[in-house]
mmCIF file of C-alpha atoms and ligand atoms in Angstrom:
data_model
loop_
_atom_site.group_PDB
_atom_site.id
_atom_site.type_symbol
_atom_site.label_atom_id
_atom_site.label_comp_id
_atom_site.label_asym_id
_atom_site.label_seq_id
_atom_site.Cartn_x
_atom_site.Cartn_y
_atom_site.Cartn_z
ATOM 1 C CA UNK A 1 0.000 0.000 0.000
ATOM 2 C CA UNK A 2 1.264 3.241 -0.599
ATOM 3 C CA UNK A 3 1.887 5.776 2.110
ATOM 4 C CA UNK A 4 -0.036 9.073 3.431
ATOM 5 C CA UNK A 5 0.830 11.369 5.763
ATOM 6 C CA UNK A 6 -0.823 14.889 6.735
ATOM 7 C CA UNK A 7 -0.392 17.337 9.281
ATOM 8 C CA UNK A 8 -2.458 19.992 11.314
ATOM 9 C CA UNK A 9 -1.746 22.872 13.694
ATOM 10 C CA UNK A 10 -3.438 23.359 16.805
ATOM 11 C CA UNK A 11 -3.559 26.605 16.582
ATOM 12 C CA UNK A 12 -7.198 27.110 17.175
ATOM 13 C CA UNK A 13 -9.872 25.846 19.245
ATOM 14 C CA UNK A 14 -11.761 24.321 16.571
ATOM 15 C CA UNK A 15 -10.493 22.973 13.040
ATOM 16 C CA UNK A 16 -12.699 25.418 10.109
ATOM 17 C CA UNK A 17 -14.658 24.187 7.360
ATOM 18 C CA UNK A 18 -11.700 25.508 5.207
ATOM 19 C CA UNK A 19 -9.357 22.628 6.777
ATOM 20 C CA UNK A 20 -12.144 20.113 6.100
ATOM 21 C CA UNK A 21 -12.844 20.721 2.919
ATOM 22 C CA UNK A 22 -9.568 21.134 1.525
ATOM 23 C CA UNK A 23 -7.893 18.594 3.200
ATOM 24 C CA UNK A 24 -9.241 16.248 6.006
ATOM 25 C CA UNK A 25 -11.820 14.983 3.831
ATOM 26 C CA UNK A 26 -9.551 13.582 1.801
ATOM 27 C CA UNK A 27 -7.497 12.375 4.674
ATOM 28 C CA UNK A 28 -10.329 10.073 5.855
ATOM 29 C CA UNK A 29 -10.822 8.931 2.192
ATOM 30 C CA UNK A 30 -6.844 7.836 1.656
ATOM 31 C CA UNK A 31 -7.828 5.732 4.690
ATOM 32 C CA UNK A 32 -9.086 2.959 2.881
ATOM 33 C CA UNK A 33 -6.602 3.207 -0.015
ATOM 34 C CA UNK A 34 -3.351 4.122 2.132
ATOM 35 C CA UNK A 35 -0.782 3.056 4.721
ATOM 36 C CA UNK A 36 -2.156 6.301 6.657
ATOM 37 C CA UNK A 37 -0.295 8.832 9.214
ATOM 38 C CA UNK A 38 -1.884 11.439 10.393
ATOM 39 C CA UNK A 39 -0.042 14.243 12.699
ATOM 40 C CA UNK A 40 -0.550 16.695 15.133
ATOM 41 C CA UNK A 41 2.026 19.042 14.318
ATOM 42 C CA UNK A 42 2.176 21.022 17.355
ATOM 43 C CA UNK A 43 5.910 22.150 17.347
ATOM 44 C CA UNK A 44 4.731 23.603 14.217
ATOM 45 C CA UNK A 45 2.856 25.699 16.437
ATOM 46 C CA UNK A 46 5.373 27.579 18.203
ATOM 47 C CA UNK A 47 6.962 29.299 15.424
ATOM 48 C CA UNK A 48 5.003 32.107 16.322
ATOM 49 C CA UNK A 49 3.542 33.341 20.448
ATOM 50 C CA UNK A 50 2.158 30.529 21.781
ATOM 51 C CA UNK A 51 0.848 29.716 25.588
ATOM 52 C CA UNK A 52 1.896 26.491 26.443
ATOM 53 C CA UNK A 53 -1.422 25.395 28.418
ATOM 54 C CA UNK A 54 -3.689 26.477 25.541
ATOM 55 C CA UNK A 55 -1.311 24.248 22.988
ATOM 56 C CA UNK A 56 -1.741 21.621 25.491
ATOM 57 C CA UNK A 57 -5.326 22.110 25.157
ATOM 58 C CA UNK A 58 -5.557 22.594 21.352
ATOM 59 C CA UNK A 59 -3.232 19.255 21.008
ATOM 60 C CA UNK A 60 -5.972 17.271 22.719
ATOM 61 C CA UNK A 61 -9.090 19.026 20.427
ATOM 62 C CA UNK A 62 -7.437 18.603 17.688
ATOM 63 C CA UNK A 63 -6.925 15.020 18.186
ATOM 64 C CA UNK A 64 -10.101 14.849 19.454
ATOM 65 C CA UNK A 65 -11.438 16.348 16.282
ATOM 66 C CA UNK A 66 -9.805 14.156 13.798
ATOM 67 C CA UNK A 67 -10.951 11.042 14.826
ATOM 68 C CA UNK A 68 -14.550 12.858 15.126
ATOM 69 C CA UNK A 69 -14.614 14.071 11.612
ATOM 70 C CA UNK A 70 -13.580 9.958 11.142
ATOM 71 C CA UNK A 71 -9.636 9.500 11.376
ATOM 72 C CA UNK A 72 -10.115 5.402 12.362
ATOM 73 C CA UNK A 73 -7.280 4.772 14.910
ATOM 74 C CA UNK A 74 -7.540 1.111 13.758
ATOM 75 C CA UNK A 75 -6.594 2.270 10.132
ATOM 76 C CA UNK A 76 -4.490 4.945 10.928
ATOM 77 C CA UNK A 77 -1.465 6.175 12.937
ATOM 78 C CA UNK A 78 -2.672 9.263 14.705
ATOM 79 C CA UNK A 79 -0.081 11.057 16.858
ATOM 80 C CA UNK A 80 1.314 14.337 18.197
ATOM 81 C CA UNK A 81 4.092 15.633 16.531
ATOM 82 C CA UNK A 82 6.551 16.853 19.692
ATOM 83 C CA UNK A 83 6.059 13.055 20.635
ATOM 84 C CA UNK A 84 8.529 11.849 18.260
ATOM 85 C CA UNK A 85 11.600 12.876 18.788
ATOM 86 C CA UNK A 86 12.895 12.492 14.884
ATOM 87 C CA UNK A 87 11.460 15.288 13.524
ATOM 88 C CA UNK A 88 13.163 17.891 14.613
ATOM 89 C CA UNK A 89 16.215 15.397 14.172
ATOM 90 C CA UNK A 90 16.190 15.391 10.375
ATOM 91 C CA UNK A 91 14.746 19.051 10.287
ATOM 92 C CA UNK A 92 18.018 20.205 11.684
ATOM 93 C CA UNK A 93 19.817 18.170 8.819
ATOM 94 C CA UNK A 94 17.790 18.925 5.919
ATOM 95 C CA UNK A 95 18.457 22.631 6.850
ATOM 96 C CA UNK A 96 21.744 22.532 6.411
ATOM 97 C CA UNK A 97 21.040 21.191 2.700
ATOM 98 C CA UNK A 98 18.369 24.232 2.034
ATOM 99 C CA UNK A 99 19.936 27.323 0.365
ATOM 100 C CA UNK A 100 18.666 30.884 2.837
ATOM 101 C CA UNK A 101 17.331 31.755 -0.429
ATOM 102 C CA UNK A 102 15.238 29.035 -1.302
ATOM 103 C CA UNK A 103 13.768 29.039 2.158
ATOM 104 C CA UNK A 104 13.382 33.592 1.652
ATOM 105 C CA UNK A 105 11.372 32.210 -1.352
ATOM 106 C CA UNK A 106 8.255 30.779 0.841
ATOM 107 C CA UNK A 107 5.376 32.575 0.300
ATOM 108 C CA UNK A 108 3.561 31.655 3.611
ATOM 109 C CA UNK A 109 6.768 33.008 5.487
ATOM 110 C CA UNK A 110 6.810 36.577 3.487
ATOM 111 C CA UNK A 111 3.064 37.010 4.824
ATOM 112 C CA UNK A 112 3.631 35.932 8.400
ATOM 113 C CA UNK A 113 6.577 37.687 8.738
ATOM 114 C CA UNK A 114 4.760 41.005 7.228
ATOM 115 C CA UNK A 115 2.102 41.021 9.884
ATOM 116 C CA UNK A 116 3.675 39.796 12.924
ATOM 117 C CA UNK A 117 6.302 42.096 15.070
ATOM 118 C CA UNK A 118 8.297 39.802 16.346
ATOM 119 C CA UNK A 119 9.931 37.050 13.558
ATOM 120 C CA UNK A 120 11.687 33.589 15.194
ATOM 121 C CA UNK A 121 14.049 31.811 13.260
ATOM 122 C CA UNK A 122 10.980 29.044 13.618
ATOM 123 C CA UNK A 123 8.717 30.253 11.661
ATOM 124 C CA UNK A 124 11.739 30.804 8.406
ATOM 125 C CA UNK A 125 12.617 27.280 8.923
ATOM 126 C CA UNK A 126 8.917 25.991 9.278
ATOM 127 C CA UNK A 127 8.512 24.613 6.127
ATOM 128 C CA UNK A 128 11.779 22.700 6.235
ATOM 129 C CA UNK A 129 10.048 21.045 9.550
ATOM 130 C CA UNK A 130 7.213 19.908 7.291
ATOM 131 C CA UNK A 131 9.105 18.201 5.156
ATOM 132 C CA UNK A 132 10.930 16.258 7.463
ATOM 133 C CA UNK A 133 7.222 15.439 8.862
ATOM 134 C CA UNK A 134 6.896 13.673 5.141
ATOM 135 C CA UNK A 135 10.597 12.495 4.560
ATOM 136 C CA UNK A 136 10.341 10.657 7.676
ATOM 137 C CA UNK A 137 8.013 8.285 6.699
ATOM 138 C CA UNK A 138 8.371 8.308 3.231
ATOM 139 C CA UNK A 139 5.034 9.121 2.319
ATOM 140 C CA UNK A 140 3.516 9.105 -1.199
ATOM 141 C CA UNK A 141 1.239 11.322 -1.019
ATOM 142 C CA UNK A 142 0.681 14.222 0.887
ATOM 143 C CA UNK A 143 -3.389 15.062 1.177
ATOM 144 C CA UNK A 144 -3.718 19.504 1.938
ATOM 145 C CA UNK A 145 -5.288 22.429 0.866
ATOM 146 C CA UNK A 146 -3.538 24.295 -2.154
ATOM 147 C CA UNK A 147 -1.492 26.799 0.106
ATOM 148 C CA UNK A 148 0.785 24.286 1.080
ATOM 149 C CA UNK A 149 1.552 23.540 -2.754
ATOM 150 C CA UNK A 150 4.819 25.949 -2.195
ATOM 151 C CA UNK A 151 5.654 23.828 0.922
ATOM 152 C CA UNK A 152 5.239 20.299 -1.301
ATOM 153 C CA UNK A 153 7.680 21.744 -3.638
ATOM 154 C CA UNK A 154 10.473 22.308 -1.422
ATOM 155 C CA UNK A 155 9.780 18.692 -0.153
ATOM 156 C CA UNK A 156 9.960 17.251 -3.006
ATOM 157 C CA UNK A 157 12.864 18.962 -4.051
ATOM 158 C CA UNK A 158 14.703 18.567 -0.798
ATOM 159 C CA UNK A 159 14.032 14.705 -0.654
ATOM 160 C CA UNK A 160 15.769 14.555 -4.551
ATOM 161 C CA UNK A 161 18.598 16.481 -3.372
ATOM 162 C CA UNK A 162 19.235 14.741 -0.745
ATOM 163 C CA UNK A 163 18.754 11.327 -2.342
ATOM 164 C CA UNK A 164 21.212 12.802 -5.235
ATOM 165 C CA UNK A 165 24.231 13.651 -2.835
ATOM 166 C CA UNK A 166 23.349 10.321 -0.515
ATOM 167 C CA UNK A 167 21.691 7.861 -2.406
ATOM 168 C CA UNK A 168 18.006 6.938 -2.097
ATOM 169 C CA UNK A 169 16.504 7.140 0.931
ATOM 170 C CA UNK A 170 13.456 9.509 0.896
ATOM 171 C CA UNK A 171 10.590 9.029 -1.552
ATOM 172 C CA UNK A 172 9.685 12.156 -3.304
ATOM 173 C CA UNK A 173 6.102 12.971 -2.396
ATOM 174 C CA UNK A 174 3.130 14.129 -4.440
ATOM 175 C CA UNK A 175 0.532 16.426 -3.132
ATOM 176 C CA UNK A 176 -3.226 15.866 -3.318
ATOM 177 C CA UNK A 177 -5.271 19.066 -3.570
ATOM 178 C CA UNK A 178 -8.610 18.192 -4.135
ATOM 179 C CA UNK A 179 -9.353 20.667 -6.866
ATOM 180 C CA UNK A 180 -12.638 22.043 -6.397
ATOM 181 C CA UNK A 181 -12.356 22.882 -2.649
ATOM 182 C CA UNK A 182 -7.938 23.495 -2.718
ATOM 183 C CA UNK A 183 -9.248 26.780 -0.964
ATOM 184 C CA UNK A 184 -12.401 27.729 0.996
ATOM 185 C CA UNK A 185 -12.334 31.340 0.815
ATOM 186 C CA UNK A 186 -13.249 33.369 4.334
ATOM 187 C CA UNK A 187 -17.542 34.085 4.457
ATOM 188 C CA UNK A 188 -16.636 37.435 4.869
ATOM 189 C CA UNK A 189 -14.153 38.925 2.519
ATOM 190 C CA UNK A 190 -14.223 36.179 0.101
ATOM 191 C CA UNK A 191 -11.403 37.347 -1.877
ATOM 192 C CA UNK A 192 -9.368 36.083 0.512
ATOM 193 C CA UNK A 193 -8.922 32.234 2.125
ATOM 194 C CA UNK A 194 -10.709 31.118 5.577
ATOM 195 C CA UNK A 195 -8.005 31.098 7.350
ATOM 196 C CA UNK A 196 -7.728 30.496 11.423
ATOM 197 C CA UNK A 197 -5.136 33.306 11.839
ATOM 198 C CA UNK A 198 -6.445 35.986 9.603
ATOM 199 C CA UNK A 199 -10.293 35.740 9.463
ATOM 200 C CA UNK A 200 -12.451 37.439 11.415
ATOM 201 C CA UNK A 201 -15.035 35.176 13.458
ATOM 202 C CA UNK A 202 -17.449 36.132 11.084
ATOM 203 C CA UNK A 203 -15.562 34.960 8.179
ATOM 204 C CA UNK A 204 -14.810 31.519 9.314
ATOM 205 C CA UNK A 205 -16.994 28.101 10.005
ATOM 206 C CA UNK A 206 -15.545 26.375 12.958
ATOM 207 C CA UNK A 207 -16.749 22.724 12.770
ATOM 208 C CA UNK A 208 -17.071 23.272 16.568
ATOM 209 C CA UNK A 209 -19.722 26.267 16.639
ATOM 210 C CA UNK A 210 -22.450 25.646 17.834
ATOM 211 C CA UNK A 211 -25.936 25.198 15.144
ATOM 212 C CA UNK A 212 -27.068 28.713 15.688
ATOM 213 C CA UNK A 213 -23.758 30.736 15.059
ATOM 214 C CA UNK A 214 -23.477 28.702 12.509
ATOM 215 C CA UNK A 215 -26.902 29.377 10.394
ATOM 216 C CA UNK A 216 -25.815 33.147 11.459
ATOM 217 C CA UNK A 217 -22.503 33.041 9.425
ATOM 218 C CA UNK A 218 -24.097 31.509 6.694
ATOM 219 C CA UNK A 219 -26.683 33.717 6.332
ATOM 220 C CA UNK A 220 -25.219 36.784 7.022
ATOM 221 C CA UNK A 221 -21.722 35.303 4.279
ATOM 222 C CA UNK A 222 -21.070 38.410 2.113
ATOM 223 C CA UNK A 223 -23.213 38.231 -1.629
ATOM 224 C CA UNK A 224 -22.172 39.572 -4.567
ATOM 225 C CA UNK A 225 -24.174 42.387 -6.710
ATOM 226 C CA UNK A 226 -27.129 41.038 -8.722
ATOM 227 C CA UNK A 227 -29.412 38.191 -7.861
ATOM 228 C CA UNK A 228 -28.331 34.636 -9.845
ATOM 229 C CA UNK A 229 -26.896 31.972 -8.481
ATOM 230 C CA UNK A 230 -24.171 31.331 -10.298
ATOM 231 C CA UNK A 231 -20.897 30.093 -10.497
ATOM 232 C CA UNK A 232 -18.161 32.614 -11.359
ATOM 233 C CA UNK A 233 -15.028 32.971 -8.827
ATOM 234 C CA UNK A 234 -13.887 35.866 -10.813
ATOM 235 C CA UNK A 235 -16.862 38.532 -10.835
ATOM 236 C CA UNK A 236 -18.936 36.551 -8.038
ATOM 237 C CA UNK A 237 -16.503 35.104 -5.168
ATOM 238 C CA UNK A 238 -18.735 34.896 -2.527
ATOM 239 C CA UNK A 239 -21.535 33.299 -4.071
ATOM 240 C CA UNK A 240 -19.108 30.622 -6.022
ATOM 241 C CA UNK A 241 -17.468 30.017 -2.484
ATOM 242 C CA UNK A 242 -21.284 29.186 -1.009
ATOM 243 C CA UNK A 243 -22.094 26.724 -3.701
ATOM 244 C CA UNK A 244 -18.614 24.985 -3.450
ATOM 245 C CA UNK A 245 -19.598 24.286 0.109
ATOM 246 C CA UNK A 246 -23.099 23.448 -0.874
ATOM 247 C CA UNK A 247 -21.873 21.155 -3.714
ATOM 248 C CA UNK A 248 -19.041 19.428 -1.583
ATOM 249 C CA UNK A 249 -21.041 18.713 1.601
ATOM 250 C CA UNK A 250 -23.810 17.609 -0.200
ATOM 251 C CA UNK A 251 -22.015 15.988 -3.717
ATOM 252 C CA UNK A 252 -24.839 17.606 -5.804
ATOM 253 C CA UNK A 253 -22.523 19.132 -8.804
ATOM 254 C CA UNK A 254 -22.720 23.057 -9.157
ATOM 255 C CA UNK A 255 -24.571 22.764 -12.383
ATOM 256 C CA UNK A 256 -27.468 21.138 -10.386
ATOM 257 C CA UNK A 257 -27.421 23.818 -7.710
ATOM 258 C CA UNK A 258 -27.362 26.456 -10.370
ATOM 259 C CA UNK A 259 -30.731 24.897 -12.303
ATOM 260 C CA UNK A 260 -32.266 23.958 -8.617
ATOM 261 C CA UNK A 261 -31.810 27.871 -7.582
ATOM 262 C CA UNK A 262 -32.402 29.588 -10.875
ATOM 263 C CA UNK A 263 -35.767 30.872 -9.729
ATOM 264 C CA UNK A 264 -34.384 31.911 -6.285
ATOM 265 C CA UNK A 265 -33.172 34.843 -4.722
ATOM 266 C CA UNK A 266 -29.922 34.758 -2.207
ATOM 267 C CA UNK A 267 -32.248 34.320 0.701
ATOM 268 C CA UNK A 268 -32.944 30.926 0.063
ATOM 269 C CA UNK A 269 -30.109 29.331 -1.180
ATOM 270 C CA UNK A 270 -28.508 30.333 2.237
ATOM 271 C CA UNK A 271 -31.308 29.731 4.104
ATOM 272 C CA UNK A 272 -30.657 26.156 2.986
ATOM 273 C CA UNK A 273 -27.292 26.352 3.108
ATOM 274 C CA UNK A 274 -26.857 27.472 6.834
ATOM 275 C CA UNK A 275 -29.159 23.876 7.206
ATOM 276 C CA UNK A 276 -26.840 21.887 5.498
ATOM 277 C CA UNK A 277 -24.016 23.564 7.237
ATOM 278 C CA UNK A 278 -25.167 23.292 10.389
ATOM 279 C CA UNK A 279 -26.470 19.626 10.272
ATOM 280 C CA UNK A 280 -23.155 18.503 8.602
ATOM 281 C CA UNK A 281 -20.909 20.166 12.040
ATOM 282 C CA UNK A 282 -23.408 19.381 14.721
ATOM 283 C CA UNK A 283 -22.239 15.491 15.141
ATOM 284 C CA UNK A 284 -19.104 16.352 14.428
ATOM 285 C CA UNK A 285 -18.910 18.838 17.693
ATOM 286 C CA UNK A 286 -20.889 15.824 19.537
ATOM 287 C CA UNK A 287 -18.493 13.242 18.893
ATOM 288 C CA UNK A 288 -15.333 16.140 19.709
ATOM 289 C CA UNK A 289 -17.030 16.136 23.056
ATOM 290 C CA UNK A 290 -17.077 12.256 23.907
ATOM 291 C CA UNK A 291 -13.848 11.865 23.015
ATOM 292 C CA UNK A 292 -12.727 15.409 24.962
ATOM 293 C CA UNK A 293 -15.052 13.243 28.092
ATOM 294 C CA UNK A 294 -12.726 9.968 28.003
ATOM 295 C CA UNK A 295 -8.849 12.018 27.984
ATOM 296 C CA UNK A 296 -7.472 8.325 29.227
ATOM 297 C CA UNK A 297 -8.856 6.715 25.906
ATOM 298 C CA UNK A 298 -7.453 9.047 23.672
ATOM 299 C CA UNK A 299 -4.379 9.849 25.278
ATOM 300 C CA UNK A 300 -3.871 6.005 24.873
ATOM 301 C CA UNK A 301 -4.861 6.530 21.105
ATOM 302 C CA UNK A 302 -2.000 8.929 21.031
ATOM 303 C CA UNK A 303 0.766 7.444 22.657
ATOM 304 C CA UNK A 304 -0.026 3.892 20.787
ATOM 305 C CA UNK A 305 -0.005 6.486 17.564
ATOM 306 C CA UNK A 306 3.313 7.784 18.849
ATOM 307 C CA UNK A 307 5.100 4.685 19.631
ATOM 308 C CA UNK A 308 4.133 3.490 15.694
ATOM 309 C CA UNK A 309 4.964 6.715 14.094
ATOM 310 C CA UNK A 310 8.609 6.802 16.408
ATOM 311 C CA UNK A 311 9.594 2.991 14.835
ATOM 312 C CA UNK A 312 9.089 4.397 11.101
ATOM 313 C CA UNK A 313 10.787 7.711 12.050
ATOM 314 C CA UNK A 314 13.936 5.830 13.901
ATOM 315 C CA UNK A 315 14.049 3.301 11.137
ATOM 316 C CA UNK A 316 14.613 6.331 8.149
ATOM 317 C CA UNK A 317 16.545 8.875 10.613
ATOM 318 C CA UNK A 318 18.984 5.591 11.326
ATOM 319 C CA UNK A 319 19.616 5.669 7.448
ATOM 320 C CA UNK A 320 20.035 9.090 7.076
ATOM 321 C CA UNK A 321 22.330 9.184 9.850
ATOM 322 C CA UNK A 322 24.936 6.554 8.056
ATOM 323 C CA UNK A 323 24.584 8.435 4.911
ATOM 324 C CA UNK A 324 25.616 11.392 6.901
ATOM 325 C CA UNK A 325 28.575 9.851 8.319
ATOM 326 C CA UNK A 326 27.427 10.509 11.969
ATOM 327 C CA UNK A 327 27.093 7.813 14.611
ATOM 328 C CA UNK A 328 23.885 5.732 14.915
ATOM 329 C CA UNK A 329 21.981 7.625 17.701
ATOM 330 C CA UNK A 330 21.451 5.407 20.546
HETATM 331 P P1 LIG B 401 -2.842 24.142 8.676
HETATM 332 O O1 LIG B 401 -2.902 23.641 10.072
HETATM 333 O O2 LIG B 401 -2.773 25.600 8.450
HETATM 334 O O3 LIG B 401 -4.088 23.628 7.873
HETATM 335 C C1 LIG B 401 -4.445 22.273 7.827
HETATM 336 C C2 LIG B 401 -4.900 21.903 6.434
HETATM 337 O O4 LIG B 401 -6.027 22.685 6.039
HETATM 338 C C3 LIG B 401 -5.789 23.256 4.769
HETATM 339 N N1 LIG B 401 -6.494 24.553 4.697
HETATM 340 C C4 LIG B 401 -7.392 24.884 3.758
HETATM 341 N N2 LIG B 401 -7.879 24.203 2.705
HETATM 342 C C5 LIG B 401 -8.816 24.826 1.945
HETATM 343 N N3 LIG B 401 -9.281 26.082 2.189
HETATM 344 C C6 LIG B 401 -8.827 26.799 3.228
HETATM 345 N N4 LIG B 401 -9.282 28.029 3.460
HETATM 346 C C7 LIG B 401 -7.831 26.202 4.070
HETATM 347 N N5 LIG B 401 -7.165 26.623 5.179
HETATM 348 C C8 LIG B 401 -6.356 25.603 5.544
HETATM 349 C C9 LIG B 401 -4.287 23.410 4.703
HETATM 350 O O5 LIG B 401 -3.838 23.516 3.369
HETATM 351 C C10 LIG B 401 -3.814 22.156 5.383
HETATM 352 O O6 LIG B 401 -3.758 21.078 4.488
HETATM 353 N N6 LIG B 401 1.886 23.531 7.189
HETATM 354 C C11 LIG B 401 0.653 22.815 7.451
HETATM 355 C C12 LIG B 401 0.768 21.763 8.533
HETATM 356 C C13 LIG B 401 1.811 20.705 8.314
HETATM 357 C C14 LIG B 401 1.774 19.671 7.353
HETATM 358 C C15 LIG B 401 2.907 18.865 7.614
HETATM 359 C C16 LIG B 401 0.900 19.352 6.332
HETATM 360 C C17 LIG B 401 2.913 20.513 9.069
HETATM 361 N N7 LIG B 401 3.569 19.402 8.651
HETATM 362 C C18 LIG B 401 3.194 17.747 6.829
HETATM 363 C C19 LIG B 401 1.186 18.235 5.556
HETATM 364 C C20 LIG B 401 2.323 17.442 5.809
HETATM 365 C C21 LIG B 401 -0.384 23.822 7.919
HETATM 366 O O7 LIG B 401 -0.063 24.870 8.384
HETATM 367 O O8 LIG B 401 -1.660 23.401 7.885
#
């Protein structure tokens, strides 16, 4: 079977419909078809002001989340990133084979480091991190949303340098960016992505908000000028982002929506929408709960995830560690 691996921040108190849609959907689809690995990536998370009892929190909700929105601990390796200890391990090596240039070049890091005052050495290396995340266990495929296309690149091309200079070790891995939902823009200023840092509460669907919020959002989502509903992400981005959501959650193709709601107003296309919506996040935010009741059972999830994920990370960093003429590390 061929590999998968994903990661997620904890950066927020709920996962958005943004990060469900463009990616974990797909990571509880590769489930059946993949050797699957799914991470917490909560060192990730410190590349910019963090408080470490709210990442403690966030670790456990977001692991709590993923196997709610259907990550199968029987199928999958689910674990916490700081847990195993090899990431940062071959981060630290494939930096020094990463030209400052090449790393300058990362889009994500020229608009984080625009906005926030005070820029760690973290957050420029960040996306070297992620790729050891992949290297490590050699995934094929790499399931996200299409801002972390940049990041795939500079995996890909780090894992062919390396094997170049070394000899094979890494496979090169291939995103999968489901096309159609790649990016969920924010409800708000649709010209721009959902995004947990940048939106405004307004802007974003938190699979955790509760029904009402949620039918709020949707209805109050920013429309375009005139009345169709149509599909046009240049001249009508807010209404194209509604029936992407619409179509995806519901896998009725935006043709149908379009010929279902030619005779209706904005009204009640969200009026159905904020239904849909809310229905489709309401178990999720139940079954986040039970797990969040039962902290024993999933912190045993997690460690069993851990102790999987560290025996494929040990067995690659061991390799990478002869081909670097270092020492086995004991
Ligand atoms: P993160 O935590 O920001 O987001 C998690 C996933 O959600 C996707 N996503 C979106 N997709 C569609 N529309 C949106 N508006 C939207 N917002 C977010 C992201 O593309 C991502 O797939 N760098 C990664 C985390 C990471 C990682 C990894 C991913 C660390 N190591 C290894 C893959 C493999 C990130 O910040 O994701």
């Amino acid at each position: 079977r061929p590999r998968v691996l994903s990661g997620i921040q904890p950066t927020a108190d709920s996962f958005h419909l943004g990060n469900y849609l463009g990616a974990l959907r797909n990571w509880v689809a590769m489930q059946d078809t993949h050797d699957a690995f799914y991470c917490v990536v909560d060192l990730h998370a410190i590349t910019v002001d963090h408080d470490p009892k709210l990442l403690r929190k966030r670790s456990r909700i977001a692991a709590a989340q993923l196997l709610a929105v259907g990550i199968d601990p029987a199928r999958s390796t689910l674990f916490v990133q700081s847990q195993v200890p090899e990431h940062p391990m071959l981060s630290w090596i494939l930096e020094c084979h990463t030209g400052f240039g090449e790393a300058g070049r990362m889009t994500q890091f020229k608009d984080k480091s625009a906005k926030n005052e005070r820029v760690s050495v973290g957050l420029f290396t960040y996306p070297i991190l992620q790729a050891a995340d992949i290297l490590l266990y050699r995934a094929d495929a790499v399931p996200v949303g299409e801002d972390q296309r940049q990041h795939l690149e500079l995996s890909r091309d780090l894992a062919q340098r390396f094997n170049t200079k070394y000899g094979n070790v890494f496979t090169v891995p291939e995103a999968h960016i489901i096309k159609a939902t790649g990016t969920i823009q924010d409800l708000t200023e649709p010209a721009r992505k959902m995004s947990k840092s940048n939106s405004q509460p307004a802007g974003i669907i938190d699979l955790l908000d509760d029904p009402n919020r949620i039918r709020k959002k949707i209805k109050s989502a920013v429309t375009d000028t005139g009345r169709e509903i149509v599909f046009d992400p240049e001249n009508k981005p807010g209404v194209s982002n509604l029936l992407t959501i619409y179509s995806s959650l519901t896998e009725t193709s935006i043709e149908e929506l379009q010929n279902r709601y030619a005779d209706s107003g904005y009204g009640d296309f969200k009026k159905d929408l904020a239904e849909i919506v809310a229905d489709f996040c309401a178990p999720i935010a139940q079954r986040t709960k039970s797990y969040l009741d039962d902290t024993a059972e999933l912190d045993k999830i997690l460690l069993a995830g851990a102790e999987k994920a560290h025996s494929v990370a040990a067995h690659t960093l061991a390799r990478v560690y002869r081909k670097m003429g270092f020492r086995e590390p004991v």
